[in-house]
XYZ file of C-alpha atoms in Angstrom:
408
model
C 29.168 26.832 76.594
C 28.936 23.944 74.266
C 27.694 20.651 75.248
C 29.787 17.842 75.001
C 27.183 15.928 72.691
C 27.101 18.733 70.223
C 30.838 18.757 70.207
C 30.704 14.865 69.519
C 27.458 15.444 66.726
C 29.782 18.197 65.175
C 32.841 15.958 64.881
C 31.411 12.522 63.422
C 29.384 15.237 60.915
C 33.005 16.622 59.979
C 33.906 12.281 59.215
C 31.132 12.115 56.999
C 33.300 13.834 54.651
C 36.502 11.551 55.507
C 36.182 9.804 52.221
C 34.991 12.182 49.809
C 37.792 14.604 50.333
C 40.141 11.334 50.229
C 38.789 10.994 46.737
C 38.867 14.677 46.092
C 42.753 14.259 47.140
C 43.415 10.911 44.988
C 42.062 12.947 42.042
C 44.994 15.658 42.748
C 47.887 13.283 43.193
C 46.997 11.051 40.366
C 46.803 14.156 38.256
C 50.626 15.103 39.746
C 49.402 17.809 42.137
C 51.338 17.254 44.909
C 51.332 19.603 47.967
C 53.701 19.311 50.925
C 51.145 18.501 52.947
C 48.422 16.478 51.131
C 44.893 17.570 51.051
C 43.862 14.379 52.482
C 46.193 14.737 55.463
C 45.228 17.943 56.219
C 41.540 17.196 56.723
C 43.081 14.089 58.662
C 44.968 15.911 61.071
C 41.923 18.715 61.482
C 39.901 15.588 62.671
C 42.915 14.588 65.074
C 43.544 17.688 66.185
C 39.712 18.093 67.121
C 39.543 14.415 68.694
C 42.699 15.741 71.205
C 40.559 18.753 72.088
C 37.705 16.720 72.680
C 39.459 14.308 74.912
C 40.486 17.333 77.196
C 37.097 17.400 78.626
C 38.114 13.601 79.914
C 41.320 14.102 81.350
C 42.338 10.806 81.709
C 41.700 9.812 77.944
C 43.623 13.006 77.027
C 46.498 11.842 79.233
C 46.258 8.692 77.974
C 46.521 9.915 74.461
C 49.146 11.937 75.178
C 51.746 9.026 76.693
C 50.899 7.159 73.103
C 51.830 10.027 71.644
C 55.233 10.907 73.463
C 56.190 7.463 73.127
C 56.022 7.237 69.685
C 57.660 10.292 69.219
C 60.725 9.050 71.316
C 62.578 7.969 68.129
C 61.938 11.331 66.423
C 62.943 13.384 68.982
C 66.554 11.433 69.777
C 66.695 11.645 66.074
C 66.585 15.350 66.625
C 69.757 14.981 68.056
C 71.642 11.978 67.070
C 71.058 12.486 63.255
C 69.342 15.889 62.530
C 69.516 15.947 58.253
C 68.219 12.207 58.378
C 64.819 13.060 60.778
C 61.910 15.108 60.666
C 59.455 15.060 64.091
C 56.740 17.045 61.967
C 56.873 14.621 59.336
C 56.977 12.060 61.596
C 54.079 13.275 63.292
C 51.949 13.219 60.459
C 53.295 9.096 59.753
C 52.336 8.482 63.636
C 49.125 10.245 62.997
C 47.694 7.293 61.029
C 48.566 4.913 63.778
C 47.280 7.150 66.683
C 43.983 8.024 64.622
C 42.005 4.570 65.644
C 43.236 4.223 68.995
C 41.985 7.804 69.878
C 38.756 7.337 67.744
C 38.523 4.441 70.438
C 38.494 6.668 73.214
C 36.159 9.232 71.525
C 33.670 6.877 70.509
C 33.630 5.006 73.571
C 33.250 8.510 75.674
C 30.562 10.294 73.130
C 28.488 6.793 73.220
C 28.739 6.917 76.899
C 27.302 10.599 77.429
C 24.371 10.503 74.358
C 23.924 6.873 73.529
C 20.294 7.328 71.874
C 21.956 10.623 69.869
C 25.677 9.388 68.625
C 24.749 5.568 68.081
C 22.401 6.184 65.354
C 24.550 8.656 63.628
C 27.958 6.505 64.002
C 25.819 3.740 62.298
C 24.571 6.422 59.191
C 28.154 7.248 58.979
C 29.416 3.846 58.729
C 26.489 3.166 55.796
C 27.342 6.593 54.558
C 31.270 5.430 54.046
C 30.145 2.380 52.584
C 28.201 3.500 49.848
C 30.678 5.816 49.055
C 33.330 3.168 48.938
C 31.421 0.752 47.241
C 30.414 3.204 44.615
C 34.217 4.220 43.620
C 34.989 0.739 43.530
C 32.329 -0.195 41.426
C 32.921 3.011 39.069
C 35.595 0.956 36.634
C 31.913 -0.912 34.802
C 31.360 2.542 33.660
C 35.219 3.230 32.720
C 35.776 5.417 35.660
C 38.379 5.437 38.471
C 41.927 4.563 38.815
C 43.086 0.571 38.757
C 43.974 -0.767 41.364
C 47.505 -2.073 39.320
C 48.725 0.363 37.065
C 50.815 -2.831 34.850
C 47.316 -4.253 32.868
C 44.417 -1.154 34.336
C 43.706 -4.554 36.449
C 41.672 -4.125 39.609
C 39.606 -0.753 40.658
C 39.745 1.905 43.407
C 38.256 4.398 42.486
C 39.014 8.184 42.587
C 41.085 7.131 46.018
C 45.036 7.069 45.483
C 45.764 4.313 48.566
C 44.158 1.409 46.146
C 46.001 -1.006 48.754
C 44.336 0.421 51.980
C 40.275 -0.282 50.343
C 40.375 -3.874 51.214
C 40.923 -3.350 54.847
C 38.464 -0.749 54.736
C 35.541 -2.713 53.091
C 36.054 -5.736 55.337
C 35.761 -3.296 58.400
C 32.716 -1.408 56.879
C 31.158 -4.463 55.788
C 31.293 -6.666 58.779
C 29.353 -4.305 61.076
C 26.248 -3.667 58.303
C 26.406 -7.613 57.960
C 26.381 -8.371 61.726
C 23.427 -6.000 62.071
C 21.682 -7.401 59.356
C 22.129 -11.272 60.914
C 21.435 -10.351 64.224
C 18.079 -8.874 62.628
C 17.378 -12.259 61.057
C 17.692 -10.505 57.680
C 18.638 -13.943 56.292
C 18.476 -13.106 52.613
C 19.790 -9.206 52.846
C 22.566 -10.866 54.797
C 23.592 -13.232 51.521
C 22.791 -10.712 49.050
C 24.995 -8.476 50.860
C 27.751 -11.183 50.767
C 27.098 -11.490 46.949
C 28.093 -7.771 46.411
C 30.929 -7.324 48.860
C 32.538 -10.587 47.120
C 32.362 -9.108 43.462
C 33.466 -5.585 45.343
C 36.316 -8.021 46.779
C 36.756 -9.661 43.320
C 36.679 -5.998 41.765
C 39.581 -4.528 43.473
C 41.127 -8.008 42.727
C 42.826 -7.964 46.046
C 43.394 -11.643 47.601
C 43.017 -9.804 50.757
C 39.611 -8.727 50.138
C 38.065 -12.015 48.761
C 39.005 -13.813 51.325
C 39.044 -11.615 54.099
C 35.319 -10.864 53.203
C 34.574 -14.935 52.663
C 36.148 -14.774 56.232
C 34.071 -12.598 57.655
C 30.311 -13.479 56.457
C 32.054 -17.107 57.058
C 32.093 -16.788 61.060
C 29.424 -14.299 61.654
C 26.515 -16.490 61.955
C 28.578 -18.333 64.577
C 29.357 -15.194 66.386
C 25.606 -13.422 66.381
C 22.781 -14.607 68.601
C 23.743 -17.516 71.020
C 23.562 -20.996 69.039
C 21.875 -23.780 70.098
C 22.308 -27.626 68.707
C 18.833 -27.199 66.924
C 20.328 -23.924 65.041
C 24.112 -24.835 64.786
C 23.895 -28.099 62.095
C 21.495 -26.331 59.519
C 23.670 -23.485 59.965
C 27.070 -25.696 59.001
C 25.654 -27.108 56.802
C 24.249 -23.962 55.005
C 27.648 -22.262 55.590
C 29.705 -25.372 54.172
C 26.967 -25.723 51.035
C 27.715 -21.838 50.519
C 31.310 -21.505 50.684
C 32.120 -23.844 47.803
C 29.686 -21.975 45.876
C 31.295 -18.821 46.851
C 35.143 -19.713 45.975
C 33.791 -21.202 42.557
C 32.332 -18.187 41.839
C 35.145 -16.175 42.446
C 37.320 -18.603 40.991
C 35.375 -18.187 37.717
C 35.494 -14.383 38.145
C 39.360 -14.614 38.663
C 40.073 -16.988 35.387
C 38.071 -15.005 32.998
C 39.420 -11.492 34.251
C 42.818 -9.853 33.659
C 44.091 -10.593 37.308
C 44.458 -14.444 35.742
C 47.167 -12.821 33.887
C 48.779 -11.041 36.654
C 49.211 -14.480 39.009
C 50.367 -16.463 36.403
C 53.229 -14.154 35.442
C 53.760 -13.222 39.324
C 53.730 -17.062 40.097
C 56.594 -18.176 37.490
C 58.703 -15.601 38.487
C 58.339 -16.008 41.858
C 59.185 -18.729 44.619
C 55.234 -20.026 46.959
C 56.000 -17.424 49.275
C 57.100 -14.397 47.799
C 54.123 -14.701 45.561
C 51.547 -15.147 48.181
C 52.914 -13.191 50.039
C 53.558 -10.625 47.526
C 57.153 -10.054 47.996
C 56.600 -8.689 51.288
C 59.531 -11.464 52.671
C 61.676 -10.149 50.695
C 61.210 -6.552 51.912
C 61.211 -8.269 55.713
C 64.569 -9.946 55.064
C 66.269 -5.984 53.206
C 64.789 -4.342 56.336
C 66.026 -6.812 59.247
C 69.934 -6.587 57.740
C 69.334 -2.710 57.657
C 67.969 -3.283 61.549
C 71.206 -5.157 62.676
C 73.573 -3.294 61.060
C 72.488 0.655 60.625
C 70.664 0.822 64.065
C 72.756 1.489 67.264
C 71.635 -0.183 70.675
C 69.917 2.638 71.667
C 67.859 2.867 67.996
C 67.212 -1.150 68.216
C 65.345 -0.419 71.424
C 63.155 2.656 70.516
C 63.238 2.336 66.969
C 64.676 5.640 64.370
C 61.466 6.892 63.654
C 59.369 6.303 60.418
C 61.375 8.967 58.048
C 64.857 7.648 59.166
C 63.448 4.010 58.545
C 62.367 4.704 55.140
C 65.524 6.489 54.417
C 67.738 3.603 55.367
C 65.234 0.930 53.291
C 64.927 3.547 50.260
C 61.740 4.921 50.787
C 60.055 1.315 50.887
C 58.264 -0.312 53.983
C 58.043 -3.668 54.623
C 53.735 -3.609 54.401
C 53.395 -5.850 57.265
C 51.867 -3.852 60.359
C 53.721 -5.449 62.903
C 57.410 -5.587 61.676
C 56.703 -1.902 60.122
C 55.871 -0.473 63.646
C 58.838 -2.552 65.115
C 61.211 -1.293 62.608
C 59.935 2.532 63.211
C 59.614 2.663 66.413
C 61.301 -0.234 68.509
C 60.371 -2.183 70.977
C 59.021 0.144 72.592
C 56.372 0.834 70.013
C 55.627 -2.061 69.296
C 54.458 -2.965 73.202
C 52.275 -0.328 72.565
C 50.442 -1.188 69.802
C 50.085 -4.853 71.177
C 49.098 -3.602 74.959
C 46.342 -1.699 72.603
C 45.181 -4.691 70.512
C 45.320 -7.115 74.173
C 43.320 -4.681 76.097
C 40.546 -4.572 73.598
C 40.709 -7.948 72.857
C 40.553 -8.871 76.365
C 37.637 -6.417 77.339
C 35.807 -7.870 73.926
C 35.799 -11.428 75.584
C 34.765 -10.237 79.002
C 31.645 -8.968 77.319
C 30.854 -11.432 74.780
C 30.271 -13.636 78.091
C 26.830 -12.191 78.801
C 24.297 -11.334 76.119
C 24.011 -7.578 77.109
C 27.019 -6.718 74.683
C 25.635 -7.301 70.980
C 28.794 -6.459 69.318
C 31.628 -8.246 72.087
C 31.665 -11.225 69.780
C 32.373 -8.978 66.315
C 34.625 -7.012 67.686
C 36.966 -10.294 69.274
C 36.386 -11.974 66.074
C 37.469 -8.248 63.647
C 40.745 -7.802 66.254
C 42.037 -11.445 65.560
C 40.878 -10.925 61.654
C 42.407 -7.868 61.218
C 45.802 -8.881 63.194
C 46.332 -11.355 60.658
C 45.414 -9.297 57.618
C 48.196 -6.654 59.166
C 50.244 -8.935 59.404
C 50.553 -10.734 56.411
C 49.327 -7.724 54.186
C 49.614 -4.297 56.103
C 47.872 -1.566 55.406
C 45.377 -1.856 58.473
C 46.282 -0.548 61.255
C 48.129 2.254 59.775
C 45.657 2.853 57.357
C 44.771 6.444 56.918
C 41.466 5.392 55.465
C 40.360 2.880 57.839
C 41.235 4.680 60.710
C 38.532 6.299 62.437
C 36.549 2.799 61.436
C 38.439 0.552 62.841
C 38.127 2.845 65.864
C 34.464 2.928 65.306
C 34.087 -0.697 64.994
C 36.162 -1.742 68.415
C 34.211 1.297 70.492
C 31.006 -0.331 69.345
C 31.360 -3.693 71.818
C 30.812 -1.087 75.075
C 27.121 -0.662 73.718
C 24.652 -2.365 75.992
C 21.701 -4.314 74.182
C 18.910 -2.480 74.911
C 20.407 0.203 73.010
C 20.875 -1.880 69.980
C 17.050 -2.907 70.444
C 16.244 0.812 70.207
């Protein structure tokens, strides 16, 4: 009989190739090769499908996972009968898949830590490097005129040989805040600013305002979220921080004015009113989708949503891109008490720990959960991420790790 470690090594091995064979698949759809079921999912719902089985050998997390799962498949099912042509529960499955992907990478990670800390720490850590080079590489590619742009008007922006160009910001924040907390909790001063340097002009590269300043963000609070501060460490470290973050924004500013994305805001900006444009019309799509909510949606629908194919059939195939109002539209309520219970508890259990110093990475994880929250919310493509989700999972598991593992 297998051993549940070698089960857990054999799994995060299979994620190593999570974002090559999302390239692999961005190659095929932006060369029109579209299957009903997308490469990319496929190897998606293979890693699901093995996390489930995995969580059978805890029985509560595999009951747990199941009542997320049931409950977002409510809408589907009364779907099933209430409007059969308009619903689909397998391809809703595959939608809910993206949201139930980092909640039960939670539970694995948090369980295969727990049994082999000294084996499945240091390979979750290679595989979050692993990701990142391989990220950072296809962003980078567009110097040597490779890639996709991120914006098809202009070729502006890069991402690479992946097709989700709007889900890589998300994803570089997450991958980059855990190798930049390690390396400031090292006292790896300089690596820690020269890593800043090159996430920015990755940031600057996808020319996402998501990604510049949710990485300026990031390597912004760190310092004040590592090692305990005290009053002889906190004023050079303000002061440093507020010397460097000018520096920063003039740089990208600079970067911004002399690139093609100057182009792009200044025609978005006069055609547009302060908010749609910084918010990237995603108010508008808000405002299309509540008037669909009050009128198309019975009582029973406004409660436990219509499920994510019915929404997008009512709002002509468009979501609104802002986590929160996209699960509440999908799937109610109901849903949506979910996915906040979710966020709460781990937010909650990140601030019990980050009141001792045994927990290294309590204070990263409450700061990424509040981070990413707002990113979600004001720009989507987080939390229901396909590419980010067995990260973001990753990153929130990582706060149960007690220090004298991180030592070792």
């Amino acid at each position: 009989m297998l051993k549940i470690t070698t089960v857990d090594t054999l799994i995060i091995i299979l994620m190593f190739a999570f974002l090559p064979v999302d390239m692999v698949n961005g190659i095929l759809l932006m060369n029109g090769i579209n299957l009903p079921i997308s490469f990319g999912q496929l190897y998606k719902l293979v890693i699901l499908a093995l996390l489930l089985t995995r969580l059978m050998f805890t029985i509560k997390l595999f009951i747990s996972a199941s009542i997320v799962i049931f409950i977002l498949l409510i809408p589907s099912i009364y779907q099933v009968f209430h409007d059969p042509e308009g619903s689909s529960v397998f391809l809703d499955f595959i939608k809910i898949s993206k949201y139930l992907t980092p909640f039960i990478c939670f539970l694995f990670f948090v369980d295969a830590l727990k049994h082999s800390k000294d084996k499945i720490y240091p390979l979750t850590l290679s595989l979050v490097k692993f990701s990142y080079v391989v990220l950072v590489l296809n962003i980078f590619v567009k110097y040597i005129g490779l890639g996709y742009p991120a914006y098809k008007s202009g070729g502006m922006g890069s991402k690479g040989f992946f097709y989700a160009g709007n889900e890589i910001s998300a994803l570089l924040i997450i991958l980059c805040s855990i190798i930049a907390f390690r390396l400031w909790n090292k006292g790896l001063k300089s690596k820690y600013f020269v890593f800043l340097a090159l996430n920015l002009l990755a940031g600057l590269t996808i020319s996402s305002k998501t990604g510049i300043l949710g990485i300026l963000l990031v390597f912004f609070i760190i310092p004040f979220k590592g090692k305990s501060l005290n009053l002889k460490r906190f004023f050079p470290l303000l002061v440093g921080a507020m010397c460097l973050l000018p520096l920063a924004l003039l740089f990208s500013w600079q970067f911004i004015k002399n690139s093609a994305i100057m182009v792009r805001i200044e025609f978005f900006y006069e055609k547009l009113d302060f908010w749609t444009f910084i918010l990237s019309s995603r108010n508008v799509f808000l405002a299309n989708s509540f008037d669909i909510y009050i009128n198309e949606y019975n009582f029973i629908e406004k409660i436990i949503g219509v499920g994510q194919t019915k929404f997008e059939l009512l709002n002509n195939s468009k979501v609104v891109e802002m986590d929160i109002m996209d699960i509440f539209f999908a799937y109610g309520v109901l849903g949506l008490l979910v996915f906040i219970t979710m966020l709460v508890f781990v937010l909650v259990q990140a601030k019990v720990f980050s009141k001792t110093n045994r927990y290294p990475y309590a204070n990263l994880v409450s700061m990424m959960v509040i981070i990413l929250l707002v990113i979600s919310t004001f720009a989507g493509h987080v939390f229901g991420s396909g590419m980010s989700a067995i990260f973001i999972g990753i990153l929130f598991s990582l706060m149960y790790l007690k220090r004298e593992i991180e030592k070792g």
